[in-house]
């Protein structure tokens, strides 16, 4: 993720000092919405590759982006969305019959978070099953080279191939019951709370199996199961001070397009997906508006920010932002009593006229969204 961020950083470097805000930090943060948008696009293509209708694939892709806690992480500099993009790309290219491209995508996921290496054997088995051993040799070598590069990188940094840079008290453990129960039932970390669509995910996998894609359903189930076990067995299973089960993002988001197969030809199933996506959007909406750091001094790191408290903070944050602008040059995320919106930053940087500029830019973005949505709907109907 830092390597990808060097592009926007270098673009902003010549303009350093022209504004009170740290332009390099601002420019680097723009990489996350781009990654999220690319992930949404790949999820749509993945839905089509699974055999879904274009409109259903579009619905599920948008539900994955806006109906889960993924949208919160489009504003945070964490590596899970990039890893999810790599896994989704690997799935898409595997279904399309391009295992080498899929292997390169999975290596991207490995380089983002080494835990992705746990998925390599399952992808290799799928390629052998689907395309034969001969066509799987080259992508297998690519995966081996990717895994070897992780060990070499550890050796370069620490003179030890197994040292990753994490503190000694953080690592995988055999006792995973606490993490597994927490990821399922914890009030602030349950995957079913932050990704309600996960409730019907088994039905999507079963629908894929019934369409004769047993090996593909098994691969997608393995992505969920391996990702869940890896997160549950990690000593900091709750992901630190973050919104929801951060470590489960790469295990859940890439497989959601299977729901596009489940809703095919069923208005009832489509309504269920819409209702669950709306519930997920309502859960994470306050974390998009107000920084979760607003609760940092109120609860422990393991308990994390709560949904109800985040809603309670919206009103005070609106009043505080209206009455007092945050200090110049400060990140809104470090000032938890302010709205974490770019319009606030524009108002702060440009003074009283910034409110007009922010309003005009917001209207421009809204108009672009309406026009793009209309064109997209027309194109999807044609494709259908």
Short mmCIF file of C-alpha atoms in Angstrom, two decimals:
data_model
loop_
_atom_site.label_atom_id
_atom_site.label_comp_id
_atom_site.label_asym_id
_atom_site.label_seq_id
_atom_site.Cartn_x
_atom_site.Cartn_y
_atom_site.Cartn_z
CA UNK A 1 0.00 0.00 0.00
CA UNK A 2 2.77 2.55 0.74
CA UNK A 3 4.40 1.60 -2.57
CA UNK A 4 1.21 2.36 -4.50
CA UNK A 5 0.87 5.62 -2.60
CA UNK A 6 4.20 6.96 -3.86
CA UNK A 7 2.46 8.03 -7.10
CA UNK A 8 0.05 10.58 -5.56
CA UNK A 9 2.76 11.56 -3.06
CA UNK A 10 5.19 12.55 -5.82
CA UNK A 11 2.46 14.46 -7.64
CA UNK A 12 1.75 16.55 -4.53
CA UNK A 13 5.38 17.09 -3.47
CA UNK A 14 6.06 20.11 -5.77
CA UNK A 15 3.13 21.96 -4.18
CA UNK A 16 4.32 21.50 -0.62
CA UNK A 17 3.79 24.62 1.45
CA UNK A 18 1.07 26.16 -0.72
CA UNK A 19 -1.62 25.24 1.81
CA UNK A 20 -1.87 24.85 5.56
CA UNK A 21 -2.84 21.20 5.08
CA UNK A 22 -0.16 18.55 4.59
CA UNK A 23 -0.73 18.06 0.85
CA UNK A 24 1.38 14.90 0.73
CA UNK A 25 -0.80 13.23 3.34
CA UNK A 26 -3.96 14.42 1.60
CA UNK A 27 -2.77 13.11 -1.77
CA UNK A 28 -1.77 9.75 -0.33
CA UNK A 29 -5.23 9.36 1.21
CA UNK A 30 -6.81 9.57 -2.26
CA UNK A 31 -5.48 6.11 -3.08
CA UNK A 32 -8.09 4.46 -0.81
CA UNK A 33 -11.24 5.66 -2.65
CA UNK A 34 -9.60 4.61 -5.92
CA UNK A 35 -8.90 1.12 -4.55
CA UNK A 36 -12.49 0.87 -3.32
CA UNK A 37 -13.86 1.94 -6.70
CA UNK A 38 -11.67 -0.61 -8.51
CA UNK A 39 -12.81 -3.29 -6.07
CA UNK A 40 -16.45 -2.43 -6.81
CA UNK A 41 -15.76 -2.75 -10.56
CA UNK A 42 -14.03 -6.13 -10.13
CA UNK A 43 -16.92 -7.39 -7.99
CA UNK A 44 -19.30 -6.49 -10.84
CA UNK A 45 -17.14 -8.34 -13.38
CA UNK A 46 -16.89 -11.29 -10.99
CA UNK A 47 -20.67 -11.45 -10.73
CA UNK A 48 -20.94 -11.57 -14.53
CA UNK A 49 -18.28 -14.29 -14.69
CA UNK A 50 -20.31 -16.37 -12.22
CA UNK A 51 -23.23 -16.28 -14.64
CA UNK A 52 -25.35 -13.56 -13.06
CA UNK A 53 -27.46 -11.09 -15.01
CA UNK A 54 -25.83 -7.65 -15.43
CA UNK A 55 -28.42 -5.88 -13.26
CA UNK A 56 -28.02 -8.43 -10.46
CA UNK A 57 -24.23 -8.24 -10.65
CA UNK A 58 -24.43 -4.45 -10.44
CA UNK A 59 -26.80 -4.59 -7.47
CA UNK A 60 -24.54 -6.89 -5.48
CA UNK A 61 -21.37 -4.95 -6.35
CA UNK A 62 -22.95 -1.71 -5.11
CA UNK A 63 -24.32 -3.52 -2.05
CA UNK A 64 -20.82 -4.77 -1.23
CA UNK A 65 -19.43 -1.23 -1.39
CA UNK A 66 -22.24 0.75 0.23
CA UNK A 67 -24.06 -1.91 2.26
CA UNK A 68 -21.10 -3.06 4.33
CA UNK A 69 -18.34 -1.47 6.38
CA UNK A 70 -16.09 -1.37 3.30
CA UNK A 71 -17.14 2.26 2.74
CA UNK A 72 -15.65 3.24 6.12
CA UNK A 73 -12.28 1.82 5.06
CA UNK A 74 -12.34 3.81 1.84
CA UNK A 75 -11.43 6.74 4.13
CA UNK A 76 -8.83 4.89 6.23
CA UNK A 77 -5.24 3.97 5.33
CA UNK A 78 -5.47 0.23 6.02
CA UNK A 79 -4.32 -2.50 3.67
CA UNK A 80 -7.36 -4.81 3.84
CA UNK A 81 -9.25 -3.22 0.87
CA UNK A 82 -6.16 -3.65 -1.32
CA UNK A 83 -5.82 -7.28 -0.25
CA UNK A 84 -9.53 -7.79 -0.98
CA UNK A 85 -8.96 -6.31 -4.44
CA UNK A 86 -6.13 -8.79 -5.07
CA UNK A 87 -8.26 -11.77 -3.97
CA UNK A 88 -11.25 -10.62 -6.03
CA UNK A 89 -9.01 -10.17 -9.09
CA UNK A 90 -7.60 -13.67 -8.57
CA UNK A 91 -11.12 -15.12 -8.45
CA UNK A 92 -12.25 -13.23 -11.54
CA UNK A 93 -9.25 -14.19 -13.67
CA UNK A 94 -9.46 -17.81 -12.48
CA UNK A 95 -13.07 -18.07 -13.65
CA UNK A 96 -12.11 -16.38 -16.92
CA UNK A 97 -9.53 -19.10 -17.57
CA UNK A 98 -6.39 -17.01 -17.03
CA UNK A 99 -4.62 -18.69 -14.09
CA UNK A 100 -1.34 -16.82 -14.56
CA UNK A 101 -3.10 -13.48 -14.28
CA UNK A 102 -4.93 -14.84 -11.24
CA UNK A 103 -1.62 -15.90 -9.68
CA UNK A 104 -0.19 -12.41 -10.18
CA UNK A 105 -3.27 -10.92 -8.53
CA UNK A 106 -2.89 -13.27 -5.57
CA UNK A 107 0.77 -12.28 -5.28
CA UNK A 108 -0.43 -8.67 -5.05
CA UNK A 109 -2.64 -9.76 -2.15
CA UNK A 110 0.34 -11.56 -0.55
CA UNK A 111 2.55 -8.51 -0.82
CA UNK A 112 -0.21 -6.44 0.76
CA UNK A 113 -0.80 -8.86 3.64
CA UNK A 114 1.22 -12.10 3.89
CA UNK A 115 -1.84 -13.95 5.23
CA UNK A 116 -3.03 -14.20 1.61
CA UNK A 117 -0.40 -16.91 1.13
CA UNK A 118 -2.75 -19.28 3.01
CA UNK A 119 -5.09 -19.10 -0.01
CA UNK A 120 -2.45 -20.17 -2.55
CA UNK A 121 -2.94 -23.96 -2.17
CA UNK A 122 -6.70 -23.65 -2.66
CA UNK A 123 -6.34 -21.59 -5.83
CA UNK A 124 -3.76 -24.06 -7.14
CA UNK A 125 -6.11 -26.98 -6.47
CA UNK A 126 -8.89 -25.17 -8.32
CA UNK A 127 -6.67 -24.54 -11.34
CA UNK A 128 -5.58 -28.19 -11.46
CA UNK A 129 -9.19 -29.33 -11.11
CA UNK A 130 -10.55 -26.91 -13.68
CA UNK A 131 -7.74 -26.67 -16.27
CA UNK A 132 -5.43 -29.58 -15.62
CA UNK A 133 -1.96 -29.93 -14.16
CA UNK A 134 -0.07 -28.70 -17.22
CA UNK A 135 -1.80 -25.29 -17.38
CA UNK A 136 -1.37 -24.92 -13.62
CA UNK A 137 2.43 -25.24 -13.59
CA UNK A 138 3.29 -21.66 -14.56
CA UNK A 139 0.78 -20.01 -12.19
CA UNK A 140 2.00 -22.39 -9.48
CA UNK A 141 5.55 -21.15 -10.03
CA UNK A 142 4.30 -17.55 -9.84
CA UNK A 143 2.68 -18.28 -6.46
CA UNK A 144 5.84 -19.97 -5.21
CA UNK A 145 7.92 -16.98 -6.29
CA UNK A 146 5.49 -14.64 -4.53
CA UNK A 147 5.67 -16.62 -1.31
CA UNK A 148 9.45 -16.79 -1.59
CA UNK A 149 9.65 -13.03 -2.03
CA UNK A 150 7.91 -12.58 1.33
CA UNK A 151 10.55 -14.69 3.04
CA UNK A 152 13.34 -12.87 1.21
CA UNK A 153 11.89 -9.51 2.25
CA UNK A 154 11.85 -10.61 5.89
CA UNK A 155 15.47 -11.73 5.59
CA UNK A 156 16.52 -8.39 4.07
CA UNK A 157 14.92 -6.45 6.92
CA UNK A 158 15.59 -8.67 9.93
CA UNK A 159 18.11 -11.34 8.86
CA UNK A 160 15.40 -13.87 9.62
CA UNK A 161 12.89 -15.24 7.13
CA UNK A 162 10.19 -15.79 9.78
CA UNK A 163 10.38 -12.34 11.41
CA UNK A 164 7.70 -10.08 9.96
CA UNK A 165 8.09 -6.91 12.02
CA UNK A 166 5.11 -7.46 14.30
CA UNK A 167 5.77 -7.12 18.06
CA UNK A 168 6.70 -10.34 19.90
CA UNK A 169 3.30 -10.47 21.61
CA UNK A 170 1.41 -10.47 18.29
CA UNK A 171 1.14 -13.52 16.10
CA UNK A 172 -0.89 -16.62 15.27
CA UNK A 173 -1.92 -18.95 18.06
CA UNK A 174 -3.62 -22.31 18.31
CA UNK A 175 -6.24 -21.05 20.75
CA UNK A 176 -8.71 -19.47 18.38
CA UNK A 177 -11.99 -19.92 20.27
CA UNK A 178 -11.93 -16.40 21.73
CA UNK A 179 -11.34 -14.80 18.35
CA UNK A 180 -13.86 -17.00 16.57
CA UNK A 181 -16.59 -16.27 19.09
CA UNK A 182 -15.77 -12.58 19.06
CA UNK A 183 -15.93 -12.35 15.26
CA UNK A 184 -19.35 -14.01 15.32
CA UNK A 185 -21.03 -12.68 18.45
CA UNK A 186 -19.12 -9.67 19.85
CA UNK A 187 -21.40 -6.64 20.02
CA UNK A 188 -18.88 -4.38 18.28
CA UNK A 189 -17.03 -6.88 16.06
CA UNK A 190 -19.60 -9.38 14.78
CA UNK A 191 -19.35 -9.98 11.06
CA UNK A 192 -23.15 -10.35 10.88
CA UNK A 193 -23.59 -6.85 12.30
CA UNK A 194 -21.19 -5.09 9.93
CA UNK A 195 -21.84 -7.33 6.90
CA UNK A 196 -25.49 -8.43 7.19
CA UNK A 197 -25.20 -9.86 3.68
CA UNK A 198 -23.07 -12.63 5.23
CA UNK A 199 -26.28 -14.14 6.61
CA UNK A 200 -27.33 -15.31 3.14
CA UNK A 201 -23.82 -16.03 1.85
CA UNK A 202 -24.21 -19.83 2.37
CA UNK A 203 -27.35 -19.70 0.21
CA UNK A 204 -25.34 -18.02 -2.54
CA UNK A 205 -22.66 -20.71 -2.37
CA UNK A 206 -25.33 -23.41 -2.48
CA UNK A 207 -26.95 -21.75 -5.52
CA UNK A 208 -23.56 -21.78 -7.27
CA UNK A 209 -23.14 -25.47 -6.46
CA UNK A 210 -26.58 -26.25 -7.86
CA UNK A 211 -25.54 -24.60 -11.13
CA UNK A 212 -22.84 -27.26 -11.48
CA UNK A 213 -19.91 -25.13 -10.22
CA UNK A 214 -19.04 -27.28 -7.21
CA UNK A 215 -15.28 -26.68 -7.42
CA UNK A 216 -15.80 -22.91 -7.65
CA UNK A 217 -18.21 -22.92 -4.70
CA UNK A 218 -15.59 -24.87 -2.74
CA UNK A 219 -12.89 -22.29 -3.59
CA UNK A 220 -15.07 -19.37 -2.51
CA UNK A 221 -16.04 -21.17 0.70
CA UNK A 222 -12.34 -21.78 1.36
CA UNK A 223 -11.62 -18.04 1.01
CA UNK A 224 -14.20 -17.29 3.70
CA UNK A 225 -13.16 -20.13 6.01
CA UNK A 226 -9.39 -19.56 5.73
CA UNK A 227 -9.80 -15.82 6.19
CA UNK A 228 -12.01 -16.37 9.23
CA UNK A 229 -9.62 -18.87 10.85
CA UNK A 230 -6.61 -16.64 10.14
CA UNK A 231 -8.32 -13.65 11.77
CA UNK A 232 -9.62 -15.69 14.72
CA UNK A 233 -6.21 -17.21 15.43
CA UNK A 234 -4.43 -13.83 15.32
CA UNK A 235 -3.64 -12.55 18.80
CA UNK A 236 -5.26 -9.18 18.01
CA UNK A 237 -8.31 -10.71 16.34
CA UNK A 238 -10.34 -7.53 16.84
CA UNK A 239 -7.97 -5.60 14.55
CA UNK A 240 -6.93 -2.90 17.00
CA UNK A 241 -8.88 0.34 17.32
CA UNK A 242 -10.90 -0.02 14.14
CA UNK A 243 -14.50 -0.13 12.98
CA UNK A 244 -15.89 -3.65 12.93
CA UNK A 245 -13.94 -6.84 12.14
CA UNK A 246 -11.27 -5.19 10.00
CA UNK A 247 -9.30 -8.40 9.41
CA UNK A 248 -12.32 -10.11 7.81
CA UNK A 249 -12.67 -7.63 4.94
CA UNK A 250 -10.57 -9.72 2.48
CA UNK A 251 -12.45 -12.88 3.47
CA UNK A 252 -15.99 -11.55 2.98
CA UNK A 253 -16.04 -8.81 0.33
CA UNK A 254 -14.49 -10.81 -2.60
CA UNK A 255 -17.07 -13.62 -2.34
CA UNK A 256 -20.21 -11.47 -2.07
CA UNK A 257 -20.80 -11.54 -5.89
CA UNK A 258 -22.01 -15.12 -5.44
CA UNK A 259 -25.23 -13.54 -4.16
CA UNK A 260 -25.86 -12.27 -7.69
CA UNK A 261 -26.33 -15.92 -8.66
CA UNK A 262 -28.71 -16.49 -5.75
CA UNK A 263 -31.02 -13.57 -6.64
CA UNK A 264 -31.21 -14.47 -10.33
CA UNK A 265 -34.88 -14.75 -11.28
CA UNK A 266 -36.13 -14.25 -7.71
CA UNK A 267 -37.70 -10.95 -6.71
CA UNK A 268 -37.94 -12.16 -3.12
CA UNK A 269 -34.22 -12.91 -2.89
CA UNK A 270 -33.44 -9.56 -4.49
CA UNK A 271 -35.52 -7.78 -1.83
CA UNK A 272 -33.67 -9.71 0.89
CA UNK A 273 -30.30 -8.57 -0.48
CA UNK A 274 -31.52 -4.97 -0.68
CA UNK A 275 -32.85 -5.07 2.88
CA UNK A 276 -29.61 -6.54 4.27
CA UNK A 277 -27.52 -4.02 2.34
CA UNK A 278 -29.64 -1.17 3.71
CA UNK A 279 -29.16 -2.50 7.24
CA UNK A 280 -25.39 -2.66 6.70
CA UNK A 281 -25.36 0.89 5.34
CA UNK A 282 -27.22 2.18 8.39
CA UNK A 283 -24.77 0.43 10.72
CA UNK A 284 -21.69 2.05 9.18
CA UNK A 285 -23.11 5.43 8.14
CA UNK A 286 -22.10 7.25 11.38
CA UNK A 287 -18.50 6.06 11.01
CA UNK A 288 -18.35 7.67 7.57
CA UNK A 289 -19.50 11.02 8.96
CA UNK A 290 -17.78 11.11 12.37
CA UNK A 291 -14.27 9.70 13.04
CA UNK A 292 -14.34 6.55 15.17
CA UNK A 293 -11.50 8.10 17.20
CA UNK A 294 -14.24 10.11 18.91
CA UNK A 295 -14.72 7.06 21.15
CA UNK A 296 -11.07 6.26 21.68
CA UNK A 297 -10.91 7.64 25.22
CA UNK A 298 -14.21 6.02 26.21
CA UNK A 299 -13.70 2.30 25.56
CA UNK A 300 -10.88 -0.22 25.42
CA UNK A 301 -9.14 -1.12 22.18
CA UNK A 302 -10.52 -4.66 22.24
CA UNK A 303 -14.09 -3.45 22.74
CA UNK A 304 -13.69 -0.84 20.02
CA UNK A 305 -16.16 1.82 18.87
CA UNK A 306 -19.86 1.04 19.26
CA UNK A 307 -22.54 1.75 16.67
CA UNK A 308 -24.99 3.37 19.09
CA UNK A 309 -22.39 5.73 20.53
CA UNK A 310 -21.24 6.67 17.04
CA UNK A 311 -24.80 7.75 16.22
CA UNK A 312 -24.95 9.77 19.44
CA UNK A 313 -21.84 11.70 18.39
CA UNK A 314 -23.30 12.94 15.08
CA UNK A 315 -25.28 15.78 16.65
CA UNK A 316 -22.45 17.15 18.85
CA UNK A 317 -20.00 16.87 15.95
CA UNK A 318 -22.31 18.84 13.64
CA UNK A 319 -22.73 21.59 16.25
CA UNK A 320 -19.03 21.74 17.00
CA UNK A 321 -18.10 21.90 13.31
CA UNK A 322 -20.67 24.63 12.73
CA UNK A 323 -19.43 26.75 15.65
CA UNK A 324 -15.67 26.09 15.53
CA UNK A 325 -13.60 25.01 12.55
CA UNK A 326 -10.78 22.54 13.27
CA UNK A 327 -7.24 23.93 13.55
CA UNK A 328 -5.47 24.74 10.28
CA UNK A 329 -3.31 21.97 8.93
CA UNK A 330 -4.84 19.33 11.19
CA UNK A 331 -6.31 16.05 9.98
CA UNK A 332 -10.01 15.79 10.74
CA UNK A 333 -9.49 12.21 11.83
CA UNK A 334 -7.29 13.39 14.70
CA UNK A 335 -9.98 15.81 15.90
CA UNK A 336 -12.85 13.49 16.75
CA UNK A 337 -15.39 16.18 17.58
CA UNK A 338 -15.55 17.42 13.98
CA UNK A 339 -17.30 15.96 10.96
CA UNK A 340 -14.85 13.91 8.95
CA UNK A 341 -15.90 15.36 5.58
CA UNK A 342 -13.81 16.94 2.85
CA UNK A 343 -16.25 19.87 2.67
CA UNK A 344 -15.14 20.86 6.17
CA UNK A 345 -11.51 20.87 5.05
CA UNK A 346 -12.35 23.10 2.06
CA UNK A 347 -14.17 25.54 4.33
CA UNK A 348 -11.23 25.63 6.70
CA UNK A 349 -8.62 26.13 3.98
CA UNK A 350 -10.42 28.80 1.95
CA UNK A 351 -12.17 30.73 4.71
CA UNK A 352 -15.79 31.94 4.43
CA UNK A 353 -15.77 31.52 0.66
CA UNK A 354 -14.84 27.87 1.13
CA UNK A 355 -18.43 27.03 2.04
CA UNK A 356 -19.57 28.22 -1.40
CA UNK A 357 -16.77 26.30 -3.14
CA UNK A 358 -17.61 23.14 -1.16
CA UNK A 359 -21.31 23.48 -2.01
CA UNK A 360 -20.60 23.92 -5.72
CA UNK A 361 -18.21 20.98 -5.79
CA UNK A 362 -20.75 18.84 -3.94
CA UNK A 363 -23.46 19.73 -6.45
CA UNK A 364 -21.05 18.94 -9.29
CA UNK A 365 -20.29 15.53 -7.82
CA UNK A 366 -23.99 14.86 -7.29
CA UNK A 367 -24.75 15.80 -10.90
CA UNK A 368 -21.93 13.55 -12.13
CA UNK A 369 -23.31 10.69 -10.03
CA UNK A 370 -26.81 11.14 -11.45
CA UNK A 371 -25.58 11.26 -15.05
CA UNK A 372 -23.20 8.33 -14.55
CA UNK A 373 -25.93 6.32 -12.84
CA UNK A 374 -28.30 6.94 -15.73
CA UNK A 375 -25.70 5.91 -18.31
CA UNK A 376 -24.75 2.85 -16.28
CA UNK A 377 -28.35 1.73 -15.93
CA UNK A 378 -28.89 2.09 -19.67
CA UNK A 379 -25.72 0.15 -20.46
CA UNK A 380 -26.59 -2.64 -18.02
CA UNK A 381 -30.08 -2.99 -19.49
CA UNK A 382 -28.58 -3.26 -22.96
CA UNK A 383 -26.15 -5.91 -21.74
CA UNK A 384 -29.01 -7.80 -20.13
#
